[in-house]
XYZ file of C-alpha atoms in Angstrom:
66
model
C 2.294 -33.116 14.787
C 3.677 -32.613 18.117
C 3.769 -29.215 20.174
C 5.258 -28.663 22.924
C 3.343 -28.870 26.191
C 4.749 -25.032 27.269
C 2.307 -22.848 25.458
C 3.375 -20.016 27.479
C 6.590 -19.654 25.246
C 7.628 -16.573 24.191
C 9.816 -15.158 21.339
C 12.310 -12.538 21.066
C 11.012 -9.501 19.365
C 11.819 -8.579 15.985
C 12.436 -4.933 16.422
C 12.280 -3.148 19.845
C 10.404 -0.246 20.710
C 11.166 2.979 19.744
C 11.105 6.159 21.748
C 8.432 7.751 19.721
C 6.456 4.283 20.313
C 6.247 4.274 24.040
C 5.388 7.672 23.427
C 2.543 6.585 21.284
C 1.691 4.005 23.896
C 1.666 6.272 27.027
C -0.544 8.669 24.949
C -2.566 6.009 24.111
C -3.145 4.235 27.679
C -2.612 7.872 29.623
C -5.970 9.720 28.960
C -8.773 10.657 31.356
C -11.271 9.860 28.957
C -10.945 5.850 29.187
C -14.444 5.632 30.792
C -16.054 7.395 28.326
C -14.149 5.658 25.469
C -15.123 1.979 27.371
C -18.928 2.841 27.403
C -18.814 4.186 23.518
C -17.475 0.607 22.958
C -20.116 -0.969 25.141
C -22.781 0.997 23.518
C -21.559 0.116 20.173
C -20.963 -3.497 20.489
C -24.787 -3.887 22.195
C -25.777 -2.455 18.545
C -24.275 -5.567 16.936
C -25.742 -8.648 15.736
C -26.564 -10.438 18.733
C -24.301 -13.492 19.770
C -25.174 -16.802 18.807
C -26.733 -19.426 20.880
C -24.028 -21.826 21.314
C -26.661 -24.346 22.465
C -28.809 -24.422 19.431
C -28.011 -26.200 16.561
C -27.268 -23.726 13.368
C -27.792 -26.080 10.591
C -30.879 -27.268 12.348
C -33.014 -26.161 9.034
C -31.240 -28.227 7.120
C -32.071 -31.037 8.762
C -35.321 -31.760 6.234
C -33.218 -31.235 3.088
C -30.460 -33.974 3.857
């Protein structure tokens, strides 16, 4: 297949934006909470399973069965 070498091509939208959608947005993006809402995240994401070592091999224990 050949792409094009421009990935930073962009498409018309579909629909634009209505006014009770940049009202959405603004509501959304306009708080004074946005620290508080950034450390919840944080907090919650440090809860997770932990991310994988990228270095180690993940079908290493497999290694004896094949």
């Amino acid at each position: 297949m050949n792409y094009p070498t421009n990935l930073q091509v962009y498409t018309t939208s579909l629909t634009s934006l209505r006014d009770r959608d940049w009202t959405a947005l603004t509501e959304l993006f306009d708080r004074d909470d946005g620290d508080e809402i950034e450390a919840d995240i944080h907090t919650n994401l440090f809860w997770l399973i932990p991310e994988p070592c990228w270095e180690d091999d993940p079908f290493d224990f497999l290694r004896e069965y094949l």
